[in-house]
GROMACS .gro file of C-alpha atoms in nm:
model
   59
    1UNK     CA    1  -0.235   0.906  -0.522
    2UNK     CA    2   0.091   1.013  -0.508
    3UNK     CA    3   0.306   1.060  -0.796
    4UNK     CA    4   0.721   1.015  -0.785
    5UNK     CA    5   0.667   1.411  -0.918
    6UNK     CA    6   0.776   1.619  -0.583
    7UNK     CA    7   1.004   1.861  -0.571
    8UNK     CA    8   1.343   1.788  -0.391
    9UNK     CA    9   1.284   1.871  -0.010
   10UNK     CA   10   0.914   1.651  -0.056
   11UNK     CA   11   0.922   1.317   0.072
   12UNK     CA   12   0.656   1.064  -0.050
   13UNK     CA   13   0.605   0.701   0.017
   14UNK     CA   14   0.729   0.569  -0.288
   15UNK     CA   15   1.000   0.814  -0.295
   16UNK     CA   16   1.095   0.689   0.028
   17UNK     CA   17   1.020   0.328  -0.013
   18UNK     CA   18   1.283   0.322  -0.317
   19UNK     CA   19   1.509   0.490  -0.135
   20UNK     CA   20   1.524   0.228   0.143
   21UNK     CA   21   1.497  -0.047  -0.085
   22UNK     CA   22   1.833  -0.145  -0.204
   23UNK     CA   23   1.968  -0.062   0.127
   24UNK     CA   24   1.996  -0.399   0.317
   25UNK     CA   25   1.987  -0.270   0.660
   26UNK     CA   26   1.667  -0.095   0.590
   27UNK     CA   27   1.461  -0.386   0.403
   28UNK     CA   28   1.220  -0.506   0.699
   29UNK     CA   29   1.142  -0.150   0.726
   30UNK     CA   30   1.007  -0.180   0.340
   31UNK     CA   31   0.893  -0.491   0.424
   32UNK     CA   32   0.662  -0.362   0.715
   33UNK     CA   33   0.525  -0.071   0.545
   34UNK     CA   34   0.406  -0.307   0.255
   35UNK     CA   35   0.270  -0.551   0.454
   36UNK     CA   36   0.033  -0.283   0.612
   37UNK     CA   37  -0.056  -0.085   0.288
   38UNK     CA   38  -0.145  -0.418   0.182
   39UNK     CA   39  -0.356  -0.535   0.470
   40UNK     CA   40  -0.517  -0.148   0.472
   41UNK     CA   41  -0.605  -0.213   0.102
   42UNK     CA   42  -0.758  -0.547   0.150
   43UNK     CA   43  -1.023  -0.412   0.388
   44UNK     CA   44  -1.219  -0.205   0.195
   45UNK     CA   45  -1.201  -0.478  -0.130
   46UNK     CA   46  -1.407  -0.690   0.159
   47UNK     CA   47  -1.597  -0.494   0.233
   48UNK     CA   48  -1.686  -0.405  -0.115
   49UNK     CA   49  -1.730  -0.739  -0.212
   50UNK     CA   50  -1.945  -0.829   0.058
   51UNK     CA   51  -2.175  -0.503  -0.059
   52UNK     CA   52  -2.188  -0.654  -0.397
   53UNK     CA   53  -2.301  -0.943  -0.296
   54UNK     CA   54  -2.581  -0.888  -0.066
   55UNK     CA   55  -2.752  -0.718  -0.374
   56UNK     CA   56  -2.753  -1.010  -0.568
   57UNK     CA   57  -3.153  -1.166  -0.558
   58UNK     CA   58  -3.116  -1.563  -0.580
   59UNK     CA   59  -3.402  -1.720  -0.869
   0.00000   0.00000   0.00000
């Protein structure tokens, strides 16, 4: 995980995704990047959930 603790020539994504933020020219980039970490995160929930739930025995 990163942490917004870098030092000043380090560049991490929510370093950078505050930086583009508030800048209105720059706000579908933001957008895109969220969009994917949020699609790359829902993945493995799935597939997690499906895991769970093929252990379950049915009475």
């Amino acid at each position: 995980m990163t942490t917004f603790t870098a030092g000043s020539s380090v560049k991490t994504l929510p370093i950078w995704i505050l930086d583009n933020l508030f800048r209105p020219n720059q706000a579908p980039i933001v957008n895109v990047i969220a969009v994917v970490l949020v699609l790359v995160s829902i993945v493995p929930i799935y597939v997690a959930q499906r895991l769970a739930g093929a252990e379950k025995v049915t009475p």
